[in-house]
Every structure is written in structure tokens, then in C-alpha cells.
Amino acid sequence: IISMVMVAVGVYARLLKHTEAAMACLAVDPTILLVVVGVLTFLITFCGCVGSLRENICLLQAFSVCLTVVFLLQLAAGMLGFVFSDKARGKVSEIINGAIVHYRDDLDLQNLIDFGQKEFSCCGGVSYKDWSQNMYFNCTAANPSRERCSVPFSCCLQDADEAVINTMCGQGMQAMSYLEASAFIYTNGCIDKLVNWIHSNLFLLGGIALGLAVPQLVGILLAQILINQIRDQIKLQLYNEQHRADPWY
């Protein structure tokens, strides 16, 4: 049910977007991720649910294999991210830069970036000047945009007494030096902030990973137990049919 809701929300959000703008940032669209995860979750849980209800060995084996593959992929991703941290950092930087380029093309992506910058008190990938990669915030003299040399309002320092958010607070910040801009916006990039947050919350992340891994391992174990029980029942039934004509039966 949860996976079907995820797919429905993702498809609905996707249909609401302008076609050309949506196609331009297909690779970084959060709705695509939501739909893909929802579809995969639905297929896996469907095999497990129907397979256990109907005692279908093929569906149960598919469920067990899919869970095993997902678990191994998660384990491999965690190990590779730890061992090849520099390459993982480069990949994260590439994803963030791609999101910056398409910031104004997708409202969902825009809200996601703004949320991340507010929560981590950061701006851009490596620094606030990364926003020059966006065509609207580009700081070249040939850029006719009114947001030239600016940064999104989510980069601005939060004022607790400010009742109304000033969405133009990042105007012209890229033209300032780090020291000058630091009085108005967060100048540190989100990559360093994210890495520091991960290092500070290793136990929390480990607990989340364990919380995801335990149900998967339990599901694999229970599926294999049920498969063995079904096979034993089939063998017993075949044995009874073969010996039905036995006078001692």
C-alpha cells in the first residue's frame, strides 16, 4: 500500500510539471526517484505477499532473491563509500552541481535544495560561488537576468525576528568576497557540511542501516523457511499418492 501511494504521488507530481522543463532535468527529478523506488518496492512486496498467501515457491524465491540483492547492494554501497570516500565525494559533488544547474527548472528540486541549504546552513556545493553555474545566477557580464551574481534566499543567514522572508536577500552576493558575503549568507559549501554531519552522526546512521537490514534478513529467512515447508508438504503429498494402493496404507 505504501509503495502504491509513493507511485501515485510521484506520477501525480510528475504530471503537474511543464513537459519541457521536466524533461530538461529528468536525471535529478525527485519524482522520478519516488516512482522508481515505489515500483521496485511494490514488485518485491507483491511477490512476498502473494507468494506466502498462495504458497507459490516461484514468487517466494523471487522475493528472497530480490531482498538478497537489495541487501548486498546496500552493503556494497556502504563499503565502497567508506573505502573510496574521495570518489564518493566527487560523485556527490557532481550530483549537487547538476541540481544547481537545474534549480529553476523544477519546483520540487528547488524546494529540496532550499530545504537542504537551510538545514545544513550551507550554500552551493563547495562554496556559494558555485551558484554561478546556474544560468539565472551566472555572474558574467553577459547575463541579462535580474538574479545575476545572486544566490537563493535559502543561503541567507536566518533572522529569528524576521516575520517575512526576504527572497531577494542573496542579491549580488557572488560579487562579494568571502569575508563580506559571510555577514549576509552562508559561504561554506554543502558538501563539507554533509561530510561533517555524517562523521558526527555515525552511530545514528549505523542504527538506521541496521534497522533497514534486520527486516530484510528476517524476510529472507522467513521466505526460505516457508519454501522448505512447502517443499516438504509437496514431498509428503507425492509420497502418500504413490503409496495409496499399499494394503498397509
Coordinates of N, CA and C in Angstrom, one line a residue:
I1 N 0.8 -1.2 0.0 CA 0.0 0.0 0.0 C 0.9 1.3 0.0
I2 N 1.9 1.2 0.8 CA 2.8 2.4 0.9 C 3.5 2.6 -0.5
S3 N 3.9 1.5 -1.1 CA 4.6 1.7 -2.4 C 3.6 2.2 -3.5
M4 N 2.4 1.8 -3.4 CA 1.4 2.3 -4.4 C 1.1 3.8 -4.2
V5 N 1.1 4.2 -2.9 CA 0.9 5.6 -2.6 C 2.1 6.4 -3.1
M6 N 3.3 5.9 -2.9 CA 4.6 6.5 -3.4 C 4.5 6.7 -4.9
V7 N 4.1 5.7 -5.7 CA 4.0 5.7 -7.1 C 2.9 6.8 -7.5
A8 N 1.8 6.7 -6.9 CA 0.7 7.7 -7.2 C 1.1 9.1 -7.0
V9 N 1.8 9.4 -5.8 CA 2.3 10.7 -5.6 C 3.3 11.2 -6.6
G10 N 4.2 10.3 -6.9 CA 5.3 10.6 -7.9 C 4.7 10.9 -9.2
V11 N 3.8 10.0 -9.7 CA 3.2 10.2 -11.0 C 2.4 11.5 -11.1
Y12 N 1.6 11.8 -10.0 CA 0.8 13.0 -9.9 C 1.7 14.2 -10.0
A13 N 2.8 14.2 -9.2 CA 3.7 15.4 -9.2 C 4.4 15.6 -10.5
R14 N 4.6 14.4 -11.2 CA 5.3 14.5 -12.5 C 4.4 15.1 -13.5
L15 N 3.1 14.7 -13.5 CA 2.1 15.2 -14.5 C 1.8 16.7 -14.3
L16 N 2.0 17.2 -13.1 CA 1.8 18.6 -12.9 C 2.8 19.5 -13.4
K17 N 4.0 19.0 -13.8 CA 5.1 19.8 -14.2 C 4.9 20.1 -15.7
H18 N 5.5 21.2 -16.1 CA 5.6 21.5 -17.5 C 6.5 20.5 -18.2
T19 N 6.0 20.0 -19.4 CA 6.7 18.9 -20.0 C 8.1 19.2 -20.4
E20 N 8.4 20.4 -21.0 CA 9.7 20.7 -21.4 C 10.7 20.9 -20.3
A21 N 10.2 21.6 -19.2 CA 11.0 21.9 -18.1 C 11.3 20.6 -17.3
A22 N 10.3 19.7 -17.3 CA 10.5 18.4 -16.6 C 11.5 17.5 -17.3
M23 N 11.5 17.5 -18.7 CA 12.4 16.7 -19.4 C 13.8 17.2 -19.3
A24 N 14.0 18.5 -19.1 CA 15.3 19.1 -19.1 C 16.1 18.6 -17.8
C25 N 15.4 18.3 -16.8 CA 16.1 17.9 -15.5 C 15.6 16.5 -15.1
L26 N 15.4 15.6 -16.1 CA 14.9 14.3 -15.8 C 15.9 13.5 -14.8
A27 N 17.2 13.7 -15.0 CA 18.1 12.9 -14.2 C 18.1 13.3 -12.7
V28 N 17.7 14.5 -12.4 CA 17.8 15.0 -11.0 C 16.4 15.3 -10.5
D29 N 15.4 14.7 -11.1 CA 14.0 14.9 -10.6 C 13.6 14.0 -9.5
P30 N 13.3 14.6 -8.3 CA 12.9 13.8 -7.1 C 11.7 12.9 -7.4
T31 N 10.8 13.3 -8.3 CA 9.6 12.5 -8.5 C 9.9 11.2 -9.2
I32 N 11.0 11.2 -10.1 CA 11.4 10.0 -10.8 C 11.9 9.0 -9.8
L33 N 12.7 9.5 -8.8 CA 13.3 8.6 -7.8 C 12.1 8.0 -7.0
L34 N 11.1 8.8 -6.7 CA 10.0 8.4 -5.9 C 9.2 7.3 -6.6
V35 N 9.0 7.5 -7.9 CA 8.3 6.5 -8.7 C 9.1 5.2 -8.8
V36 N 10.4 5.3 -9.1 CA 11.2 4.1 -9.3 C 11.3 3.3 -8.0
V37 N 11.5 4.0 -6.8 CA 11.5 3.3 -5.5 C 10.2 2.6 -5.2
G38 N 9.1 3.4 -5.6 CA 7.8 2.8 -5.3 C 7.5 1.6 -6.1
V39 N 7.8 1.6 -7.4 CA 7.6 0.5 -8.3 C 8.4 -0.8 -7.8
L40 N 9.7 -0.6 -7.5 CA 10.5 -1.7 -7.1 C 10.0 -2.3 -5.8
T41 N 9.6 -1.4 -4.9 CA 9.1 -1.8 -3.6 C 7.8 -2.6 -3.8
F42 N 6.9 -2.1 -4.7 CA 5.7 -2.8 -4.9 C 5.9 -4.2 -5.5
L43 N 6.8 -4.3 -6.5 CA 7.1 -5.6 -7.1 C 7.6 -6.6 -6.1
I44 N 8.6 -6.2 -5.2 CA 9.2 -7.1 -4.2 C 8.1 -7.5 -3.2
T45 N 7.4 -6.5 -2.7 CA 6.4 -6.9 -1.6 C 5.2 -7.7 -2.2
F46 N 4.9 -7.4 -3.5 CA 3.8 -8.2 -4.1 C 4.2 -9.7 -4.2
C47 N 5.5 -9.9 -4.6 CA 6.0 -11.3 -4.7 C 5.9 -12.0 -3.3
G48 N 6.3 -11.3 -2.3 CA 6.3 -11.9 -1.0 C 5.0 -12.1 -0.4
C49 N 4.1 -11.1 -0.6 CA 2.7 -11.3 -0.1 C 1.9 -12.3 -0.8
V50 N 1.8 -12.3 -2.1 CA 1.1 -13.2 -2.9 C 1.7 -14.6 -2.8
G51 N 3.1 -14.7 -2.8 CA 3.7 -15.9 -2.7 C 3.5 -16.7 -1.4
S52 N 3.4 -15.9 -0.3 CA 3.1 -16.5 1.0 C 1.6 -16.9 1.1
L53 N 0.7 -16.1 0.6 CA -0.7 -16.4 0.7 C -1.1 -17.6 -0.2
R54 N -0.5 -17.7 -1.4 CA -0.8 -18.8 -2.3 C 0.2 -19.9 -2.2
E55 N 1.2 -19.8 -1.3 CA 2.2 -20.8 -1.2 C 2.9 -21.1 -2.5
N56 N 3.3 -20.1 -3.2 CA 3.9 -20.2 -4.5 C 5.4 -20.1 -4.3
I57 N 6.1 -21.2 -4.7 CA 7.5 -21.2 -4.5 C 8.3 -20.3 -5.4
C58 N 7.8 -20.1 -6.6 CA 8.5 -19.2 -7.6 C 8.5 -17.8 -7.1
L59 N 7.3 -17.3 -6.6 CA 7.2 -15.9 -6.1 C 8.0 -15.7 -4.8
L60 N 8.0 -16.7 -3.9 CA 8.7 -16.6 -2.7 C 10.3 -16.6 -3.0
Q61 N 10.7 -17.4 -4.0 CA 12.1 -17.4 -4.3 C 12.5 -16.0 -5.0
A62 N 11.6 -15.5 -5.8 CA 11.8 -14.1 -6.4 C 11.9 -13.1 -5.3
F63 N 11.0 -13.2 -4.3 CA 11.0 -12.3 -3.1 C 12.3 -12.4 -2.4
S64 N 12.8 -13.6 -2.1 CA 14.0 -13.8 -1.4 C 15.2 -13.3 -2.1
V65 N 15.3 -13.6 -3.4 CA 16.4 -13.2 -4.2 C 16.5 -11.7 -4.3
C66 N 15.3 -11.0 -4.5 CA 15.3 -9.5 -4.6 C 15.8 -8.9 -3.3
L67 N 15.3 -9.4 -2.2 CA 15.7 -8.9 -0.9 C 17.2 -9.1 -0.7
T68 N 17.7 -10.2 -1.1 CA 19.2 -10.5 -1.0 C 20.0 -9.6 -1.8
V69 N 19.5 -9.3 -3.1 CA 20.2 -8.4 -4.0 C 20.2 -7.0 -3.4
V70 N 19.1 -6.5 -2.9 CA 19.0 -5.2 -2.3 C 19.9 -5.1 -1.1
F71 N 19.9 -6.1 -0.3 CA 20.8 -6.1 0.9 C 22.2 -6.0 0.5
L72 N 22.6 -6.8 -0.5 CA 24.0 -6.8 -0.9 C 24.4 -5.5 -1.5
L73 N 23.5 -4.9 -2.3 CA 23.8 -3.6 -2.9 C 24.0 -2.5 -1.8
Q74 N 23.1 -2.6 -0.8 CA 23.3 -1.6 0.3 C 24.6 -1.8 1.0
L75 N 24.9 -3.1 1.2 CA 26.2 -3.4 1.9 C 27.4 -2.9 1.1
A76 N 27.3 -3.2 -0.2 CA 28.4 -2.8 -1.2 C 28.5 -1.3 -1.3
A77 N 27.4 -0.6 -1.3 CA 27.4 0.9 -1.4 C 28.0 1.5 -0.2
G78 N 27.7 0.9 1.0 CA 28.3 1.4 2.2 C 29.8 1.2 2.3
M79 N 30.2 0.0 1.9 CA 31.7 -0.3 1.9 C 32.4 0.5 0.9
L80 N 31.9 0.6 -0.3 CA 32.6 1.4 -1.3 C 32.6 2.9 -1.0
G81 N 31.5 3.4 -0.4 CA 31.5 4.8 0.0 C 32.6 5.0 1.1
F82 N 32.8 4.1 2.0 CA 33.8 4.2 3.1 C 35.2 4.1 2.5
V83 N 35.4 3.1 1.7 CA 36.8 2.8 1.1 C 37.2 3.9 0.1
F84 N 36.3 4.2 -0.8 CA 36.6 5.2 -1.8 C 35.8 6.5 -1.5
S85 N 36.1 7.0 -0.4 CA 35.4 8.2 0.1 C 35.7 9.4 -0.8
D86 N 36.9 9.5 -1.4 CA 37.2 10.6 -2.3 C 36.3 10.6 -3.6
K87 N 36.2 9.3 -4.2 CA 35.3 9.2 -5.4 C 33.9 9.4 -5.0
A88 N 33.5 8.9 -3.8 CA 32.1 9.2 -3.4 C 31.8 10.6 -3.2
R89 N 32.8 11.4 -2.7 CA 32.6 12.8 -2.6 C 32.5 13.5 -3.9
G90 N 33.3 13.0 -4.9 CA 33.3 13.6 -6.2 C 31.9 13.3 -6.9
K91 N 31.3 12.1 -6.7 CA 30.0 11.8 -7.2 C 29.0 12.7 -6.6
V92 N 29.0 12.9 -5.3 CA 28.1 13.7 -4.6 C 28.2 15.2 -5.1
S93 N 29.4 15.6 -5.3 CA 29.6 17.0 -5.9 C 29.0 17.1 -7.3
E94 N 29.2 16.0 -8.1 CA 28.6 16.1 -9.4 C 27.1 16.1 -9.4
I95 N 26.5 15.4 -8.5 CA 25.0 15.4 -8.3 C 24.5 16.8 -7.9
I96 N 25.2 17.4 -6.9 CA 24.9 18.7 -6.4 C 25.0 19.8 -7.5
N97 N 26.1 19.7 -8.2 CA 26.3 20.7 -9.3 C 25.2 20.5 -10.4
G98 N 24.8 19.3 -10.7 CA 23.7 19.1 -11.6 C 22.4 19.7 -11.1
A99 N 22.2 19.5 -9.8 CA 21.0 20.1 -9.2 C 21.0 21.6 -9.2
I100 N 22.2 22.2 -9.0 CA 22.3 23.6 -9.1 C 22.0 24.2 -10.5
V101 N 22.4 23.5 -11.5 CA 22.2 23.9 -12.9 C 20.7 23.9 -13.2
H102 N 19.9 23.0 -12.6 CA 18.5 22.8 -13.0 C 17.6 23.4 -11.8
Y103 N 18.2 24.3 -11.0 CA 17.5 24.8 -9.8 C 16.1 25.4 -10.2
R104 N 16.1 26.2 -11.2 CA 14.9 26.9 -11.6 C 14.0 26.1 -12.5
D105 N 14.5 25.0 -12.9 CA 13.7 24.2 -13.9 C 12.7 23.3 -13.3
D106 N 12.8 23.0 -12.0 CA 12.0 22.0 -11.3 C 11.6 22.5 -9.9
L107 N 10.4 22.8 -9.6 CA 10.0 23.3 -8.3 C 10.3 22.3 -7.2
D108 N 10.1 21.0 -7.4 CA 10.4 20.0 -6.4 C 11.9 20.0 -6.1
L109 N 12.7 20.1 -7.1 CA 14.1 20.1 -6.9 C 14.5 21.4 -6.2
Q110 N 13.9 22.5 -6.6 CA 14.2 23.8 -5.9 C 13.9 23.7 -4.4
N111 N 12.7 23.2 -4.1 CA 12.3 23.1 -2.7 C 13.3 22.2 -1.9
L112 N 13.7 21.1 -2.6 CA 14.6 20.2 -1.9 C 16.0 20.8 -1.6
I113 N 16.5 21.6 -2.6 CA 17.8 22.3 -2.4 C 17.7 23.3 -1.3
D114 N 16.6 24.1 -1.4 CA 16.4 25.1 -0.3 C 16.3 24.5 1.1
F115 N 15.6 23.4 1.2 CA 15.5 22.7 2.5 C 16.9 22.3 2.9
G116 N 17.7 21.7 2.0 CA 19.0 21.2 2.4 C 19.9 22.3 2.8
Q117 N 19.9 23.5 2.1 CA 20.7 24.6 2.5 C 20.3 25.2 3.8
K118 N 19.0 25.2 4.1 CA 18.6 25.8 5.4 C 19.0 24.9 6.5
E119 N 18.8 23.5 6.3 CA 19.0 22.6 7.4 C 20.5 22.5 7.7
F120 N 21.4 22.5 6.7 CA 22.8 22.4 6.9 C 23.5 23.7 7.0
S121 N 22.8 24.8 6.9 CA 23.4 26.1 6.9 C 24.6 26.3 6.0
C122 N 24.3 26.0 4.7 CA 25.3 26.0 3.7 C 24.8 26.7 2.4
C123 N 25.7 26.8 1.4 CA 25.3 27.4 0.2 C 26.2 26.9 -1.0
G124 N 25.5 26.3 -1.9 CA 26.3 25.7 -3.1 C 26.9 24.4 -2.7
G125 N 27.8 23.9 -3.7 CA 28.4 22.6 -3.4 C 29.7 22.8 -2.6
V126 N 30.7 23.4 -3.2 CA 31.9 23.7 -2.5 C 31.9 25.1 -1.8
S127 N 31.3 26.0 -2.5 CA 31.1 27.4 -1.9 C 29.9 28.0 -2.5
Y128 N 29.6 29.2 -2.0 CA 28.4 29.9 -2.5 C 28.6 30.4 -4.0
K129 N 29.8 30.4 -4.5 CA 30.1 30.9 -5.8 C 29.7 29.8 -6.9
D130 N 29.4 28.6 -6.4 CA 29.0 27.5 -7.3 C 27.7 27.8 -8.0
W131 N 27.0 28.8 -7.4 CA 25.7 29.1 -8.0 C 25.8 29.9 -9.3
S132 N 27.1 30.2 -9.6 CA 27.3 30.9 -10.9 C 27.1 29.9 -12.1
Q133 N 27.0 28.6 -11.8 CA 26.8 27.5 -12.8 C 25.4 27.6 -13.3
N134 N 24.5 28.2 -12.5 CA 23.1 28.3 -12.9 C 22.9 29.5 -13.9
M135 N 22.2 29.3 -14.9 CA 22.1 30.4 -15.9 C 21.4 31.7 -15.4
Y136 N 20.6 31.6 -14.4 CA 20.0 32.7 -13.8 C 20.9 33.5 -12.8
F137 N 21.7 32.7 -12.1 CA 22.6 33.3 -11.1 C 24.0 33.5 -11.6
N138 N 24.3 33.2 -12.9 CA 25.6 33.3 -13.5 C 26.1 34.8 -13.4
C139 N 27.4 34.9 -13.0 CA 27.9 36.2 -12.7 C 28.7 36.9 -13.8
T140 N 28.5 36.4 -15.0 CA 29.2 37.0 -16.2 C 28.4 38.3 -16.6
A141 N 29.2 39.2 -17.2 CA 28.6 40.5 -17.6 C 27.5 40.3 -18.7
A142 N 27.6 39.2 -19.4 CA 26.6 39.0 -20.5 C 25.3 38.5 -20.0
N143 N 25.2 38.1 -18.7 CA 23.9 37.5 -18.2 C 22.9 38.7 -18.0
P144 N 21.8 38.6 -18.7 CA 20.8 39.7 -18.5 C 19.8 39.5 -17.4
S145 N 19.9 38.3 -16.6 CA 19.0 38.0 -15.6 C 19.1 39.0 -14.4
R146 N 17.9 39.3 -13.8 CA 17.9 40.2 -12.6 C 18.5 39.5 -11.4
E147 N 18.7 38.2 -11.5 CA 19.3 37.5 -10.4 C 20.8 37.2 -10.6
R148 N 21.4 38.0 -11.5 CA 22.8 37.9 -11.8 C 23.7 38.1 -10.6
C149 N 24.6 37.2 -10.4 CA 25.5 37.3 -9.2 C 24.9 37.0 -7.9
S150 N 23.6 36.5 -7.9 CA 22.9 36.3 -6.6 C 23.0 34.9 -6.2
V151 N 22.4 34.6 -5.1 CA 22.3 33.2 -4.6 C 20.9 33.1 -4.1
P152 N 20.3 31.8 -4.0 CA 19.0 31.7 -3.4 C 18.8 32.2 -2.0
F153 N 17.6 32.5 -1.7 CA 17.3 33.1 -0.3 C 17.6 32.1 0.8
S154 N 17.6 30.8 0.4 CA 17.9 29.8 1.4 C 19.4 29.8 1.9
C155 N 20.2 30.6 1.2 CA 21.6 30.7 1.6 C 21.8 31.8 2.7
C156 N 20.8 32.6 2.8 CA 20.9 33.8 3.7 C 20.8 33.4 5.2
L157 N 21.5 34.1 6.0 CA 21.5 33.9 7.4 C 20.1 34.1 8.0
Q158 N 19.7 33.2 8.9 CA 18.4 33.3 9.4 C 18.3 34.3 10.5
D159 N 17.2 35.1 10.4 CA 16.9 36.1 11.5 C 15.7 35.7 12.2
A160 N 15.8 35.3 13.5 CA 14.7 34.8 14.2 C 13.6 35.9 14.4
D161 N 13.9 37.2 14.3 CA 12.9 38.2 14.5 C 12.2 38.6 13.2
E162 N 12.7 38.1 12.1 CA 12.2 38.4 10.8 C 10.9 37.7 10.5
A163 N 9.8 38.4 10.4 CA 8.4 37.8 10.3 C 8.2 37.3 8.8
V164 N 8.7 38.1 7.8 CA 8.5 37.8 6.4 C 9.9 37.6 5.8
I165 N 10.0 36.5 5.1 CA 11.3 36.1 4.5 C 11.6 37.0 3.3
N166 N 12.8 37.6 3.2 CA 13.2 38.4 2.1 C 13.8 37.5 1.1
T167 N 13.1 37.2 0.0 CA 13.6 36.3 -1.0 C 14.7 36.9 -1.9
M168 N 14.9 38.2 -1.7 CA 16.0 38.9 -2.5 C 17.2 39.2 -1.7
C169 N 17.3 38.5 -0.5 CA 18.4 38.7 0.4 C 19.8 38.3 -0.2
G170 N 19.8 37.4 -1.2 CA 21.0 37.0 -1.8 C 21.5 37.8 -3.0
Q171 N 20.9 38.9 -3.2 CA 21.2 39.7 -4.4 C 22.6 40.2 -4.4
G172 N 23.4 39.9 -5.5 CA 24.7 40.3 -5.7 C 25.8 39.7 -4.7
M173 N 25.5 38.7 -4.0 CA 26.4 38.1 -3.1 C 27.6 37.5 -3.7
Q174 N 27.5 36.9 -4.9 CA 28.6 36.3 -5.6 C 29.7 37.3 -5.9
A175 N 29.3 38.6 -6.1 CA 30.3 39.6 -6.4 C 31.1 40.1 -5.2
M176 N 30.7 39.6 -4.0 CA 31.4 40.0 -2.8 C 32.5 38.9 -2.5
S177 N 33.4 39.3 -1.6 CA 34.4 38.4 -1.2 C 33.8 37.5 -0.1
Y178 N 34.6 36.5 0.3 CA 34.1 35.6 1.3 C 33.8 36.3 2.6
L179 N 34.7 37.2 3.0 CA 34.5 37.9 4.3 C 33.3 38.8 4.2
E180 N 33.1 39.5 3.1 CA 32.0 40.4 3.0 C 30.7 39.6 2.9
A181 N 30.7 38.6 2.2 CA 29.4 37.8 2.0 C 29.0 37.1 3.3
S182 N 30.0 36.7 4.1 CA 29.7 35.9 5.3 C 28.9 36.7 6.3
A183 N 28.8 38.0 6.1 CA 27.9 38.8 7.0 C 26.4 38.7 6.7
F184 N 26.2 38.1 5.5 CA 24.8 38.0 5.0 C 24.3 36.6 4.6
I185 N 25.2 35.8 4.2 CA 24.9 34.4 3.7 C 25.8 33.4 4.3
Y186 N 25.4 32.1 4.2 CA 26.4 31.0 4.5 C 27.3 30.9 3.3
T187 N 28.6 31.0 3.6 CA 29.6 30.9 2.5 C 30.1 29.5 2.3
N188 N 30.0 28.6 3.3 CA 30.5 27.3 3.2 C 29.6 26.4 2.3
G189 N 30.3 25.5 1.6 CA 29.5 24.6 0.7 C 28.8 23.5 1.4
C190 N 27.8 22.9 0.8 CA 27.0 21.8 1.5 C 27.7 20.5 1.5
I191 N 28.7 20.3 0.6 CA 29.5 19.0 0.6 C 30.2 18.8 2.0
D192 N 31.0 19.9 2.4 CA 31.7 19.8 3.6 C 30.8 19.7 4.8
K193 N 29.7 20.4 4.7 CA 28.7 20.3 5.8 C 28.1 18.9 5.9
L194 N 27.8 18.3 4.8 CA 27.3 17.0 4.8 C 28.2 16.0 5.3
V195 N 29.5 16.1 4.9 CA 30.5 15.2 5.4 C 30.7 15.3 6.9
N196 N 30.7 16.5 7.4 CA 30.9 16.7 8.8 C 29.7 16.2 9.6
W197 N 28.5 16.3 9.0 CA 27.3 15.8 9.6 C 27.3 14.2 9.7
I198 N 27.8 13.6 8.6 CA 27.9 12.2 8.6 C 28.9 11.7 9.7
H199 N 30.1 12.4 9.8 CA 31.0 12.0 10.8 C 30.5 12.2 12.2
S200 N 29.7 13.2 12.4 CA 29.1 13.4 13.7 C 27.9 12.5 14.1
N201 N 27.4 11.8 13.1 CA 26.2 11.0 13.3 C 26.4 9.6 12.8
L202 N 27.6 9.1 13.0 CA 27.9 7.7 12.5 C 27.0 6.7 13.3
F203 N 26.8 6.9 14.6 CA 26.0 5.9 15.3 C 24.6 5.9 14.9
L204 N 24.1 7.1 14.6 CA 22.7 7.3 14.1 C 22.5 6.6 12.8
L205 N 23.5 6.9 11.9 CA 23.4 6.3 10.5 C 23.6 4.7 10.6
G206 N 24.4 4.3 11.5 CA 24.6 2.8 11.7 C 23.3 2.2 12.2
G207 N 22.6 2.9 13.1 CA 21.4 2.4 13.7 C 20.3 2.3 12.6
I208 N 20.3 3.3 11.7 CA 19.3 3.3 10.6 C 19.6 2.2 9.6
A209 N 20.9 2.0 9.3 CA 21.3 0.9 8.4 C 20.9 -0.4 9.0
L210 N 21.1 -0.6 10.3 CA 20.8 -1.8 11.0 C 19.3 -2.0 11.0
G211 N 18.5 -0.9 11.2 CA 17.1 -1.0 11.2 C 16.5 -1.4 9.8
L212 N 17.2 -1.0 8.7 CA 16.8 -1.4 7.4 C 17.3 -2.9 7.1
A213 N 18.4 -3.3 7.6 CA 19.0 -4.6 7.3 C 18.3 -5.7 8.0
V214 N 17.9 -5.5 9.3 CA 17.3 -6.6 10.1 C 16.0 -7.1 9.4
P215 N 15.0 -6.2 9.1 CA 13.8 -6.7 8.4 C 14.1 -7.4 7.1
Q216 N 15.1 -7.0 6.4 CA 15.4 -7.7 5.1 C 15.9 -9.1 5.4
L217 N 16.8 -9.2 6.4 CA 17.4 -10.5 6.7 C 16.3 -11.4 7.3
V218 N 15.4 -10.9 8.1 CA 14.3 -11.7 8.6 C 13.3 -12.1 7.5
G219 N 13.1 -11.2 6.5 CA 12.2 -11.6 5.4 C 12.8 -12.7 4.6
I220 N 14.2 -12.6 4.3 CA 14.9 -13.6 3.6 C 14.8 -15.0 4.3
L221 N 15.0 -14.9 5.6 CA 15.0 -16.2 6.4 C 13.6 -16.8 6.5
L222 N 12.6 -16.0 6.7 CA 11.2 -16.5 6.7 C 10.8 -17.0 5.4
A223 N 11.2 -16.4 4.3 CA 10.8 -16.9 3.0 C 11.4 -18.2 2.7
Q224 N 12.7 -18.4 3.1 CA 13.4 -19.7 2.9 C 12.7 -20.8 3.8
I225 N 12.3 -20.4 5.0 CA 11.7 -21.4 5.9 C 10.3 -21.9 5.2
L226 N 9.6 -20.9 4.7 CA 8.3 -21.2 4.1 C 8.5 -22.1 2.9
I227 N 9.5 -21.7 2.1 CA 9.8 -22.5 0.9 C 10.1 -24.0 1.2
N228 N 10.9 -24.2 2.3 CA 11.2 -25.5 2.7 C 10.0 -26.3 3.2
Q229 N 9.1 -25.6 3.9 CA 7.9 -26.2 4.4 C 7.0 -26.6 3.3
I230 N 6.9 -25.8 2.3 CA 6.0 -26.1 1.1 C 6.6 -27.3 0.4
R231 N 7.9 -27.3 0.2 CA 8.5 -28.5 -0.5 C 8.3 -29.8 0.3
D232 N 8.4 -29.7 1.6 CA 8.2 -30.9 2.5 C 6.7 -31.4 2.3
Q233 N 5.8 -30.4 2.2 CA 4.4 -30.8 2.1 C 4.2 -31.4 0.7
I234 N 4.8 -30.9 -0.3 CA 4.7 -31.5 -1.7 C 5.3 -32.9 -1.7
K235 N 6.4 -33.1 -1.0 CA 7.0 -34.4 -1.0 C 6.1 -35.4 -0.2
L236 N 5.5 -34.9 0.9 CA 4.6 -35.8 1.7 C 3.4 -36.2 0.8
Q237 N 2.9 -35.2 0.1 CA 1.7 -35.5 -0.7 C 2.0 -36.5 -1.8
L238 N 3.2 -36.3 -2.5 CA 3.6 -37.3 -3.5 C 3.8 -38.7 -2.9
Y239 N 4.4 -38.7 -1.7 CA 4.6 -40.0 -1.1 C 3.3 -40.7 -0.8
N240 N 2.3 -39.9 -0.3 CA 1.0 -40.5 0.0 C 0.3 -41.0 -1.2
E241 N 0.4 -40.3 -2.3 CA -0.2 -40.7 -3.6 C 0.5 -42.0 -4.1
Q242 N 1.8 -42.1 -4.0 CA 2.5 -43.2 -4.5 C 2.2 -44.5 -3.7
H243 N 1.9 -44.3 -2.4 CA 1.6 -45.5 -1.6 C 0.1 -45.6 -1.2
R244 N -0.7 -45.0 -2.0 CA -2.2 -45.1 -1.7 C -2.7 -46.5 -1.9
A245 N -2.1 -47.2 -2.9 CA -2.6 -48.6 -3.2 C -1.9 -49.6 -2.3
D246 N -1.0 -49.2 -1.4 CA -0.4 -50.1 -0.5 C -1.4 -50.7 0.5
P247 N -1.5 -52.0 0.7 CA -2.5 -52.6 1.6 C -2.3 -52.2 3.1
W248 N -1.1 -51.8 3.4 CA -0.8 -51.3 4.8 C -1.0 -49.8 5.0
Y249 N -1.5 -49.2 3.9 CA -1.6 -47.7 3.9 C -2.8 -47.3 4.8

